[in-house]
XYZ file of C-alpha atoms in Angstrom:
715
model
C -36.129 -45.075 -27.120
C -37.646 -41.820 -26.148
C -35.059 -40.033 -24.091
C -37.074 -37.204 -22.503
C -40.845 -36.957 -22.352
C -43.209 -34.350 -21.063
C -43.163 -31.132 -19.173
C -45.498 -28.426 -20.546
C -46.723 -28.692 -24.076
C -46.247 -30.534 -27.339
C -42.939 -29.715 -29.077
C -44.592 -29.340 -32.434
C -46.540 -26.347 -31.160
C -43.512 -24.875 -29.547
C -41.433 -25.559 -32.660
C -43.987 -23.641 -34.749
C -43.877 -20.779 -32.373
C -40.105 -20.603 -32.276
C -40.006 -20.782 -36.058
C -42.309 -17.823 -36.370
C -40.160 -15.937 -33.841
C -36.979 -16.717 -35.706
C -38.592 -15.687 -38.906
C -39.634 -12.417 -37.499
C -36.089 -11.537 -36.504
C -33.838 -13.303 -39.012
C -32.544 -11.354 -41.998
C -30.829 -12.764 -45.010
C -27.811 -10.473 -44.637
C -27.078 -11.596 -41.097
C -25.178 -14.743 -40.055
C -28.020 -17.018 -38.747
C -25.828 -18.634 -36.036
C -28.768 -19.847 -33.796
C -30.716 -21.128 -36.723
C -27.717 -23.150 -38.097
C -27.067 -24.659 -34.741
C -30.686 -25.598 -34.296
C -30.817 -27.318 -37.645
C -27.603 -29.241 -36.974
C -28.722 -30.314 -33.537
C -32.147 -31.456 -34.746
C -30.855 -33.539 -37.528
C -28.233 -35.078 -35.274
C -30.831 -36.166 -32.787
C -32.955 -37.464 -35.695
C -30.123 -39.710 -36.720
C -29.554 -40.866 -33.172
C -33.232 -41.812 -32.691
C -33.398 -43.505 -36.029
C -30.384 -45.735 -35.220
C -32.167 -46.876 -32.081
C -35.398 -47.593 -33.925
C -34.023 -49.373 -37.025
C -31.678 -52.391 -37.021
C -30.730 -54.609 -39.931
C -33.209 -52.918 -42.251
C -36.203 -53.377 -40.107
C -38.029 -51.334 -37.456
C -37.434 -52.542 -33.835
C -38.832 -49.423 -32.021
C -41.569 -47.546 -33.882
C -41.652 -44.524 -31.313
C -37.953 -43.802 -32.087
C -38.524 -43.857 -35.776
C -41.435 -41.479 -35.403
C -39.303 -39.232 -33.249
C -36.611 -39.189 -36.022
C -39.293 -38.155 -38.600
C -40.604 -35.422 -36.406
C -37.121 -34.071 -35.736
C -36.453 -33.917 -39.452
C -39.731 -32.066 -40.070
C -38.749 -29.544 -37.404
C -35.327 -29.126 -39.085
C -36.978 -28.501 -42.385
C -39.149 -25.782 -40.981
C -36.026 -24.068 -39.601
C -34.175 -24.539 -42.842
C -36.957 -22.475 -44.691
C -35.672 -19.366 -42.797
C -32.167 -19.662 -44.253
C -31.082 -17.182 -46.884
C -30.621 -18.446 -50.495
C -28.973 -20.520 -51.845
C -28.373 -22.276 -48.553
C -32.113 -22.553 -47.996
C -32.744 -24.684 -51.158
C -29.774 -26.933 -50.513
C -30.596 -27.558 -46.883
C -34.308 -28.321 -47.627
C -33.232 -30.690 -50.472
C -30.883 -32.569 -48.086
C -33.569 -32.838 -45.417
C -36.070 -34.110 -47.909
C -33.700 -36.809 -48.919
C -33.159 -37.758 -45.245
C -36.987 -37.898 -44.834
C -37.202 -40.259 -47.734
C -34.570 -42.591 -45.960
C -36.919 -42.668 -43.023
C -39.947 -43.273 -45.084
C -38.451 -46.347 -46.811
C -36.667 -47.556 -43.688
C -33.319 -47.154 -45.220
C -29.947 -47.795 -43.495
C -29.239 -45.787 -40.286
C -25.711 -45.071 -41.453
C -27.218 -43.338 -44.535
C -29.319 -40.977 -42.355
C -26.300 -40.329 -40.073
C -24.050 -39.453 -43.041
C -26.727 -37.096 -44.381
C -27.027 -35.337 -41.002
C -23.253 -34.930 -40.776
C -22.936 -33.656 -44.327
C -25.708 -31.144 -43.781
C -24.115 -29.827 -40.581
C -20.729 -29.566 -42.030
C -22.045 -27.690 -45.141
C -23.945 -25.151 -43.075
C -21.099 -24.637 -40.634
C -18.670 -24.020 -43.529
C -20.944 -21.706 -45.400
C -21.826 -19.529 -42.474
C -18.597 -19.845 -40.456
C -20.438 -21.288 -37.440
C -19.052 -23.392 -34.557
C -21.920 -25.783 -34.051
C -21.354 -26.939 -30.505
C -20.575 -24.331 -27.823
C -19.184 -26.553 -25.185
C -18.283 -24.551 -21.996
C -14.579 -24.457 -20.938
C -15.457 -25.325 -17.366
C -17.796 -28.100 -16.086
C -21.326 -26.783 -15.505
C -22.411 -26.496 -11.907
C -24.162 -29.760 -10.795
C -25.723 -27.892 -7.777
C -27.398 -25.441 -10.248
C -28.425 -28.326 -12.443
C -30.081 -30.102 -9.472
C -32.006 -26.998 -8.627
C -33.178 -26.564 -12.246
C -34.170 -30.245 -12.500
C -36.346 -29.929 -9.375
C -37.999 -26.804 -10.723
C -38.378 -27.794 -14.408
C -38.235 -31.559 -14.815
C -39.093 -33.464 -11.625
C -42.841 -32.931 -12.051
C -42.823 -35.237 -15.066
C -39.641 -37.251 -14.873
C -39.738 -37.754 -11.054
C -37.342 -36.740 -8.391
C -34.862 -39.610 -9.273
C -35.552 -39.718 -13.017
C -37.843 -42.797 -12.847
C -40.572 -41.154 -15.055
C -43.004 -41.142 -12.122
C -43.527 -37.431 -11.455
C -46.856 -36.080 -10.412
C -47.762 -35.035 -13.947
C -46.629 -38.235 -15.613
C -49.894 -40.062 -15.343
C -51.716 -37.611 -17.614
C -49.034 -37.656 -20.403
C -49.090 -39.752 -23.586
C -46.456 -40.886 -24.321
C -45.190 -41.262 -20.809
C -42.048 -39.401 -19.725
C -38.793 -41.225 -20.388
C -36.871 -42.931 -17.554
C -33.677 -41.039 -16.992
C -32.359 -43.679 -14.595
C -32.081 -46.407 -17.162
C -28.215 -46.838 -17.480
C -28.495 -49.588 -20.169
C -30.807 -47.635 -22.475
C -28.820 -44.388 -22.136
C -25.273 -45.741 -22.270
C -24.782 -44.092 -25.712
C -26.095 -40.691 -24.655
C -23.607 -37.852 -23.897
C -24.066 -34.597 -22.038
C -24.128 -32.846 -25.445
C -27.047 -35.035 -26.486
C -28.945 -34.078 -23.432
C -28.104 -30.399 -23.975
C -29.471 -30.565 -27.516
C -32.766 -32.225 -26.452
C -33.214 -29.740 -23.643
C -32.601 -26.923 -26.066
C -34.934 -27.969 -28.939
C -37.383 -30.284 -27.100
C -38.640 -33.612 -28.354
C -41.159 -33.622 -31.205
C -44.350 -35.454 -30.662
C -44.109 -35.322 -26.829
C -44.859 -32.846 -24.012
C -41.133 -32.046 -23.799
C -40.744 -28.326 -24.755
C -37.761 -26.462 -26.205
C -35.964 -24.610 -23.418
C -33.803 -22.667 -25.779
C -35.766 -19.433 -25.235
C -36.497 -20.155 -21.527
C -33.144 -21.027 -20.158
C -29.716 -19.588 -20.816
C -26.913 -21.805 -22.278
C -25.211 -22.111 -18.939
C -28.432 -23.304 -17.328
C -29.144 -25.773 -20.024
C -25.640 -27.235 -19.757
C -25.987 -27.472 -15.976
C -29.291 -29.248 -16.362
C -27.920 -31.651 -18.950
C -24.875 -32.521 -16.789
C -27.068 -33.268 -13.787
C -29.536 -35.293 -15.827
C -26.769 -37.618 -17.109
C -25.953 -38.542 -13.485
C -29.454 -39.855 -12.674
C -28.651 -43.126 -14.435
C -25.195 -43.656 -12.698
C -24.259 -44.946 -9.335
C -22.202 -42.962 -6.723
C -18.855 -41.820 -8.088
C -15.831 -43.702 -7.146
C -12.161 -43.808 -8.316
C -9.639 -41.341 -9.587
C -10.205 -39.118 -12.606
C -7.206 -38.807 -15.042
C -6.223 -35.188 -15.649
C -7.016 -35.445 -19.382
C -10.569 -36.443 -18.510
C -11.100 -33.745 -15.858
C -11.499 -31.194 -18.656
C -15.235 -30.825 -19.531
C -14.867 -30.213 -23.330
C -12.962 -33.465 -23.580
C -15.829 -35.630 -22.211
C -18.992 -33.588 -23.000
C -19.374 -35.430 -26.352
C -18.618 -38.914 -25.062
C -21.079 -41.608 -24.130
C -20.812 -43.715 -20.971
C -19.342 -46.624 -23.019
C -16.680 -44.316 -24.659
C -15.578 -42.940 -21.208
C -15.410 -46.534 -19.810
C -13.273 -47.586 -22.713
C -10.884 -44.662 -22.364
C -10.606 -45.467 -18.579
C -9.836 -49.025 -19.451
C -12.633 -50.405 -17.271
C -15.262 -51.245 -20.020
C -17.190 -54.334 -18.864
C -15.529 -54.422 -15.438
C -17.469 -54.313 -12.147
C -17.638 -50.734 -10.882
C -17.166 -49.322 -14.454
C -20.241 -46.977 -14.131
C -19.013 -45.640 -10.803
C -15.784 -44.597 -12.570
C -17.822 -43.036 -15.281
C -19.862 -41.168 -12.695
C -16.572 -39.785 -11.164
C -15.608 -38.353 -14.579
C -19.130 -36.829 -15.095
C -19.048 -35.382 -11.515
C -15.886 -33.373 -11.919
C -16.423 -29.722 -10.906
C -14.111 -26.670 -11.149
C -12.542 -25.618 -7.952
C -13.781 -22.473 -6.311
C -12.168 -19.492 -7.866
C -10.448 -21.659 -10.503
C -9.998 -19.588 -13.618
C -7.843 -22.097 -15.437
C -10.447 -23.034 -18.043
C -11.391 -19.342 -18.627
C -7.722 -18.482 -18.987
C -7.271 -21.110 -21.801
C -10.276 -19.697 -23.592
C -9.053 -16.122 -23.375
C -5.562 -17.201 -24.519
C -7.181 -18.911 -27.570
C -9.160 -15.825 -28.337
C -5.989 -13.667 -28.238
C -4.030 -16.011 -30.496
C -6.905 -16.078 -32.973
C -7.129 -12.213 -33.008
C -3.396 -12.072 -33.639
C -3.736 -14.541 -36.552
C -6.552 -12.548 -38.086
C -4.454 -9.350 -37.881
C -1.491 -11.086 -39.464
C -3.623 -12.481 -42.352
C -5.029 -8.987 -42.870
C -1.488 -7.586 -43.009
C -0.686 -10.201 -45.697
C -3.611 -8.903 -47.823
C -5.953 -11.877 -47.443
C -9.012 -9.894 -46.415
C -11.579 -12.758 -46.669
C -9.509 -15.148 -44.512
C -8.702 -12.411 -42.032
C -12.394 -11.586 -41.512
C -13.238 -15.213 -41.169
C -10.569 -15.801 -38.609
C -11.788 -12.775 -36.631
C -15.164 -14.349 -36.597
C -13.536 -17.535 -35.256
C -12.077 -15.400 -32.477
C -15.539 -14.186 -31.623
C -16.978 -17.713 -31.561
C -14.167 -18.694 -29.189
C -15.052 -15.853 -26.965
C -18.752 -16.965 -26.942
C -17.663 -19.894 -24.738
C -17.079 -17.390 -21.884
C -19.408 -14.623 -22.995
C -22.278 -15.812 -20.657
C -19.982 -15.530 -17.662
C -18.803 -12.117 -18.738
C -22.303 -10.873 -19.329
C -23.524 -12.165 -15.995
C -21.052 -9.929 -14.204
C -20.372 -7.117 -16.675
C -23.162 -6.832 -19.153
C -21.980 -3.486 -20.564
C -18.463 -4.907 -21.104
C -19.895 -7.976 -22.879
C -21.862 -5.633 -25.249
C -18.743 -3.551 -25.920
C -16.792 -6.634 -26.766
C -19.351 -7.858 -29.224
C -19.146 -4.462 -30.945
C -15.437 -4.532 -30.981
C -15.327 -7.991 -32.492
C -17.839 -6.860 -35.183
C -15.724 -3.764 -35.889
C -12.544 -5.803 -36.295
C -14.214 -8.328 -38.615
C -15.915 -5.633 -40.739
C -12.725 -3.568 -41.126
C -10.560 -6.496 -41.918
C -12.978 -7.408 -44.752
C -13.270 -3.750 -45.887
C -9.608 -2.885 -46.500
C -8.702 -1.013 -43.309
C -5.239 0.563 -42.979
C -2.556 -1.255 -40.777
C -2.787 1.565 -38.263
C -6.568 1.215 -37.958
C -6.338 -2.499 -37.508
C -3.722 -2.077 -34.826
C -5.965 0.327 -33.020
C -8.924 -1.985 -33.154
C -6.670 -4.861 -31.953
C -5.484 -2.759 -28.974
C -8.962 -1.819 -28.023
C -10.242 -5.391 -28.197
C -7.216 -6.785 -26.224
C -7.753 -4.141 -23.499
C -11.463 -5.097 -23.098
C -10.581 -8.808 -23.130
C -8.159 -8.047 -20.229
C -10.979 -6.383 -18.299
C -13.317 -9.309 -19.078
C -10.861 -11.929 -17.917
C -10.345 -10.002 -14.674
C -14.137 -9.931 -14.179
C -14.611 -13.667 -14.255
C -11.245 -15.155 -13.331
C -9.792 -12.698 -10.797
C -11.143 -14.175 -7.593
C -8.738 -14.208 -4.582
C -8.619 -17.337 -2.531
C -10.691 -17.272 0.624
C -7.720 -18.381 2.708
C -5.596 -15.436 1.433
C -8.390 -12.916 2.159
C -8.874 -14.354 5.654
C -5.098 -14.165 6.412
C -4.883 -10.584 5.211
C -7.839 -9.587 7.316
C -6.367 -11.279 10.345
C -2.930 -9.643 10.050
C -4.427 -6.235 9.352
C -6.582 -6.252 12.557
C -3.809 -7.719 14.700
C -1.164 -5.298 13.552
C -3.283 -2.160 13.878
C -4.856 -3.349 17.088
C -1.560 -4.344 18.739
C 0.073 -1.078 17.851
C -2.840 0.815 19.453
C -2.667 -1.380 22.589
C 1.132 -0.904 22.799
C 0.889 2.950 22.440
C -1.951 3.313 24.966
C -0.350 0.902 27.411
C 2.957 2.845 27.111
C 1.148 6.100 27.718
C -0.474 4.860 30.871
C 2.686 3.289 32.139
C 4.753 6.498 31.553
C 2.101 8.549 33.333
C 2.408 6.345 36.442
C 6.253 6.415 36.388
C 6.274 10.224 36.220
C 3.801 10.565 39.139
C 0.907 11.755 37.019
C -1.241 8.604 37.383
C -4.309 10.708 38.185
C -4.381 11.930 34.472
C -5.120 8.449 33.065
C -8.715 9.571 32.636
C -7.563 12.023 29.958
C -6.038 9.185 27.970
C -9.204 7.062 28.273
C -11.295 10.094 26.983
C -8.916 10.356 23.930
C -9.180 6.598 23.213
C -12.975 6.573 23.406
C -13.260 9.569 21.053
C -10.831 7.990 18.625
C -13.026 4.786 18.430
C -16.193 6.765 17.875
C -14.634 8.847 15.113
C -13.123 5.703 13.450
C -16.678 4.193 13.241
C -17.982 7.457 11.781
C -15.117 7.459 9.239
C -16.127 3.909 8.148
C -19.799 5.021 7.755
C -18.834 8.079 5.788
C -16.574 6.075 3.463
C -19.340 3.488 2.878
C -21.856 6.270 2.253
C -19.648 7.793 -0.443
C -19.557 4.482 -2.217
C -23.297 4.058 -2.087
C -23.927 7.608 -3.332
C -21.840 7.145 -6.405
C -22.552 3.661 -7.704
C -21.816 4.714 -11.339
C -18.242 5.561 -10.367
C -17.739 2.677 -7.948
C -14.793 1.231 -9.858
C -13.016 4.533 -9.809
C -13.713 5.063 -6.112
C -12.426 1.611 -5.366
C -9.341 2.293 -7.393
C -8.618 5.561 -5.595
C -9.242 3.774 -2.226
C -6.762 1.032 -3.082
C -4.089 3.449 -4.256
C -4.577 5.570 -1.032
C -4.250 2.365 0.929
C -1.118 1.546 -0.998
C 0.528 4.771 0.075
C -0.516 4.423 3.749
C 0.531 0.760 3.891
C 3.932 1.607 2.314
C 4.445 4.345 4.971
C 3.363 2.244 7.854
C 5.596 -0.712 6.652
C 8.561 1.769 6.423
C 7.678 3.304 9.782
C 7.619 -0.219 11.415
C 10.968 -1.122 9.930
C 12.424 2.136 11.266
C 11.139 1.401 14.834
C 12.359 -2.202 14.974
C 14.937 -1.476 17.702
C 13.496 -1.336 21.259
C 15.393 1.809 22.041
C 13.886 3.646 19.104
C 10.357 2.455 20.086
C 10.903 3.589 23.650
C 12.128 6.969 22.670
C 9.220 7.446 20.251
C 6.643 6.696 22.985
C 8.285 8.877 25.613
C 8.540 11.741 23.237
C 4.837 11.491 22.481
C 3.831 11.609 26.150
C 6.399 13.887 27.675
C 5.275 16.892 25.683
C 1.617 16.329 26.822
C 2.596 15.785 30.446
C 4.830 18.835 30.689
C 2.267 21.120 29.089
C -0.059 20.473 31.952
C -3.074 20.478 29.645
C -5.724 17.808 29.874
C -6.550 18.426 26.170
C -2.946 17.896 25.194
C -2.835 14.409 26.838
C -6.222 13.390 25.492
C -5.241 14.563 22.020
C -2.047 12.509 22.158
C -4.056 9.286 22.846
C -6.794 10.282 20.421
C -4.342 10.774 17.574
C -2.441 7.622 18.383
C -5.565 5.499 18.325
C -7.395 7.261 15.522
C -4.434 6.869 13.213
C -4.699 3.080 13.755
C -8.529 3.257 13.319
C -8.404 5.350 10.101
C -5.764 2.951 8.668
C -7.929 0.020 9.656
C -10.928 1.430 7.946
C -9.015 2.319 4.782
C -7.274 -1.053 4.548
C -10.409 -3.097 5.018
C -12.327 -1.091 2.436
C -9.460 -1.705 0.019
C -9.431 -5.427 0.998
C -13.167 -5.766 0.367
C -12.866 -4.003 -2.964
C -10.008 -6.328 -4.021
C -11.864 -9.437 -2.968
C -15.001 -8.689 -4.915
C -18.183 -10.832 -4.528
C -17.922 -13.477 -1.914
C -15.156 -11.763 -0.017
C -17.281 -11.001 3.111
C -17.121 -14.382 4.792
C -13.409 -14.880 4.756
C -12.664 -11.274 5.721
C -15.129 -11.362 8.671
C -13.556 -14.697 9.683
C -10.083 -13.041 9.710
C -11.458 -10.166 11.754
C -12.972 -12.589 14.249
C -9.700 -14.385 14.624
C -7.807 -11.154 14.983
C -10.251 -9.897 17.707
C -9.666 -13.075 19.738
C -5.846 -12.559 19.523
C -6.125 -8.989 20.580
C -8.254 -9.790 23.502
C -5.799 -12.457 24.610
C -2.811 -10.182 24.195
C -4.421 -7.331 26.135
C -5.355 -9.648 28.953
C -1.841 -11.162 29.066
C -0.174 -7.763 29.193
C -2.422 -6.387 31.926
C -2.679 -9.560 33.959
C 0.695 -11.120 33.648
C 2.912 -8.233 32.426
C 3.790 -10.062 29.231
C 6.143 -8.173 26.955
C 5.945 -8.498 23.164
C 9.012 -9.120 21.132
C 8.837 -5.862 19.163
C 11.588 -6.479 16.674
C 10.170 -9.720 15.182
C 6.685 -8.333 15.359
C 7.536 -5.154 13.479
C 9.668 -7.000 10.988
C 7.016 -9.554 10.069
C 4.067 -7.221 9.975
C 6.048 -4.613 8.088
C 6.928 -7.051 5.403
C 3.354 -8.336 5.060
C 1.972 -4.766 4.887
C 4.431 -4.023 2.039
C 3.125 -7.199 0.249
C -0.404 -5.871 0.593
C 0.701 -2.453 -0.660
C 2.141 -4.155 -3.801
C -1.076 -6.025 -4.406
C -3.311 -2.943 -3.812
C -1.145 -0.922 -6.213
C -1.926 -3.377 -9.117
C -5.477 -3.859 -8.218
C -6.126 -0.140 -7.736
C -4.814 0.642 -11.221
C -7.005 -2.304 -12.448
C -10.055 -0.747 -10.858
C -9.283 2.664 -12.392
C -9.007 0.968 -15.782
C -12.387 -0.768 -15.304
C -13.912 2.621 -14.438
C -12.512 4.187 -17.533
C -10.287 6.588 -15.668
C -7.040 5.074 -16.952
C -6.314 3.406 -20.356
C -5.685 -0.311 -20.612
C -2.359 -0.908 -22.548
C -1.848 -4.663 -22.817
C 1.661 -5.949 -22.988
C 2.106 -9.224 -24.761
C 4.048 -11.994 -23.025
C 3.629 -10.642 -19.492
C 2.136 -13.107 -17.062
C -1.116 -12.603 -15.094
C -0.771 -13.154 -11.340
C -3.939 -11.742 -9.802
C -2.909 -12.952 -6.277
C -0.064 -10.457 -6.513
C -2.077 -7.850 -8.338
C 0.137 -8.328 -11.455
C -1.716 -7.821 -14.723
C -0.188 -7.520 -18.252
C -0.801 -3.839 -18.630
C 1.701 -1.084 -18.719
C -0.110 1.202 -16.260
C -0.364 -1.418 -13.420
C 3.290 -2.571 -13.937
C 4.554 1.019 -13.792
C 2.747 1.653 -10.468
C 4.195 -1.493 -8.950
C 7.596 -0.736 -10.353
C 7.573 2.665 -8.612
C 6.618 0.885 -5.349
C 9.442 -1.549 -5.686
C 11.931 1.311 -6.254
C 10.634 3.106 -3.200
C 10.896 -0.070 -1.109
C 14.510 -0.625 -2.097
C 15.318 3.024 -1.275
C 13.644 2.776 2.146
C 15.484 -0.437 2.972
C 18.703 1.145 1.961
C 18.042 4.177 4.151
C 16.908 2.199 7.313
C 19.579 -0.492 7.231
C 22.630 1.210 5.507
C 22.511 4.948 5.092
C 20.837 6.063 8.337
C 23.001 3.888 10.648
C 26.066 5.046 8.852
C 24.977 8.608 9.379
C 24.412 8.020 13.098
C 27.911 6.522 13.399
C 29.522 9.475 11.755
C 27.487 12.045 13.831
C 28.069 10.338 17.223
C 31.823 11.145 17.573
C 31.265 14.847 16.683
C 28.515 15.099 19.289
C 30.843 13.934 22.048
C 32.838 17.315 21.787
C 36.464 18.013 21.820
C 36.779 17.429 25.593
C 35.709 13.808 25.426
C 38.491 11.439 26.485
C 40.030 9.539 23.608
C 39.638 6.267 25.315
C 35.798 6.671 25.328
C 35.620 6.418 21.569
C 35.300 2.806 20.240
C 38.526 1.695 18.599
C 38.741 -0.023 15.280
C 39.611 -3.275 17.033
C 36.537 -2.948 19.275
C 34.282 -2.429 16.295
C 35.791 -5.369 14.518
C 35.404 -7.510 17.619
C 31.751 -6.520 17.926
C 31.168 -7.577 14.328
C 32.439 -11.092 14.924
C 31.816 -11.723 18.572
C 28.134 -12.210 19.402
C 28.622 -11.329 23.075
C 30.265 -8.069 22.197
C 27.522 -7.315 19.726
C 24.870 -7.808 22.462
C 26.826 -5.637 24.858
C 26.986 -2.782 22.336
C 23.304 -3.048 21.747
C 22.624 -2.866 25.480
C 24.827 0.201 25.676
C 22.917 1.779 22.791
C 19.640 1.132 24.615
C 21.001 2.671 27.787
C 22.260 5.627 25.889
C 18.849 6.153 24.383
C 17.141 5.819 27.770
C 19.542 8.306 29.289
C 18.928 10.758 26.465
C 15.202 10.423 26.891
C 15.544 10.901 30.678
C 17.723 13.964 30.167
C 15.034 15.494 27.877
C 12.405 14.726 30.412
C 14.392 16.351 33.258
C 14.881 19.451 31.133
C 11.176 19.749 30.400
C 10.267 19.332 34.030
C 12.824 21.925 35.072
C 11.317 24.372 32.565
C 7.787 23.542 33.880
C 8.875 24.242 37.495
C 10.613 27.452 36.431
C 7.468 28.648 34.584
C 5.213 27.881 37.603
C 7.593 29.603 40.003
C 7.632 32.670 37.774
C 3.887 32.652 37.612
C 3.553 32.333 41.410
C 6.041 35.191 42.037
C 4.210 37.435 39.597
C 0.773 36.795 41.283
C 2.279 37.420 44.764
């Protein structure tokens, strides 16, 4: 059976070109990792083709036997580039395998020779032969690559009837033949795509497509022979490395459905498993394995076994290679630094480095691995970003609406309704300046792309401070009496001054504060969300806008009053949560920008959704924030109320009747009787209103006196 036929040119020509290219770059003193993998893959494919072409000592399919011979010849050309003595041994083994094909020997003999050669090369050079990705390749990406690279020959559905198929000899293989391909795995397809098919028009894509693209193409191609997926996938078989090497028959047997109707649909379900969006579980497992292997290498070096320590360090690098393409796609400079750090650790472990030097190299490597894991696994859920965006806009917008509404209402009550125009001017100016602030902030980020991580880190930390202050401010204004007193104090000064600028400034500052906070918070939210954050954040903003319009209409049309205490309590708590997240992510951005060091702490969990990373710097920042929050809660709910209670009796003066002071019995009754507690709260609100009214009367009296004095002077 010929698995894949025809796309561009004969594989023998491509193989020769690739051999020359490898020969121009390979050196005997380097580890020829790609070369070893190519030889192992080619001989494995030769054994597979030979088994299909020879049964019971006789040839049943001449094309498959010819393919096996061509694969072995290609492997021999690659083996000539190996350093001695591996070169002579590999060439000798391949010549013995060619002799088996020449005399139509047993298929098991050729398979044993291919396995022995691969194991010998892997052991000699410390090479992991098959780089199976930790996560399932993207089938959508595979479909796009198939249409661009393969459909012209193999056909849109894999029937071997593409537009270019008629002019090819041999014809392209049918990829929709489930019976003929039941023993083929995704790894088999990956190998063929990588090295091509000798004697056909199927080229090698090893130099044309990256490993991720070749895996995606292989995963999609294996589905062309299968029906629509159906049935559940066991958790153990939802892991791509566990099934990448398995044939359809092997998967069906493991599922317990071999030979049953619908078996291929169950196989298709296993082969169709995709990683969830933002799922970093597979990557996390790889990074954990890399860290364990590094620690093992350091321990062996500490025991004096330099050779084993260096080999183990190389194993750590090979494990990292499973995620290296993803890291390089997002942070190419970091991927290069990691390769250099792995090489330095391996070299120094083999060269008798001191324990202090090894520990320093280990610390550097672990710090860069932490940054790499963040780059590819730290992706906030879209729902979380949308919720944060929604709450931010609603909170900031509602506070602005409440303040402006209170300003206008208080003007009408004090008989200064004609000055509402001043407030509208301040609000409009605040909106314009808020937009200009957003433009200026974005311009700064565009001007300094080289320091973008540092700017994002500073922005997040600034947002952390403002968020913490706002959450504390909201908690301190939870009581309606305090809120009313706050608003009246803001307006009364502007009204009694008689200045239009003062009233416009009051509304401007009230609204611009909310606008500036909104701009800062959204910039920090965009920075924390990374790529793909725009859609959920914009969706949250749209939802928040709808709510704000509805609330504004309800307040103005129906006189609806918002429950301030629950609103302030809920939004204050949520803003503190965001401050905690931004504190961790802000430090992380400064670490990625090289502003702060990355000191990894072993055993500390990673919770990117909470901004928690296993580094001393980020944990210290969040610890300080927790301490400040506990202090703020103690002040708002314990210390400050106690201070007010102790100051109140003294403020009443010595002439106050004794019966006006609350007795111990009354206080105790208020603590246990809900009706008494409500009555006391009402009295507190009345006292606050009276105090505010007294202040307003005093200011008006002073204003009248000033105007009277001015009039007398002029007359």
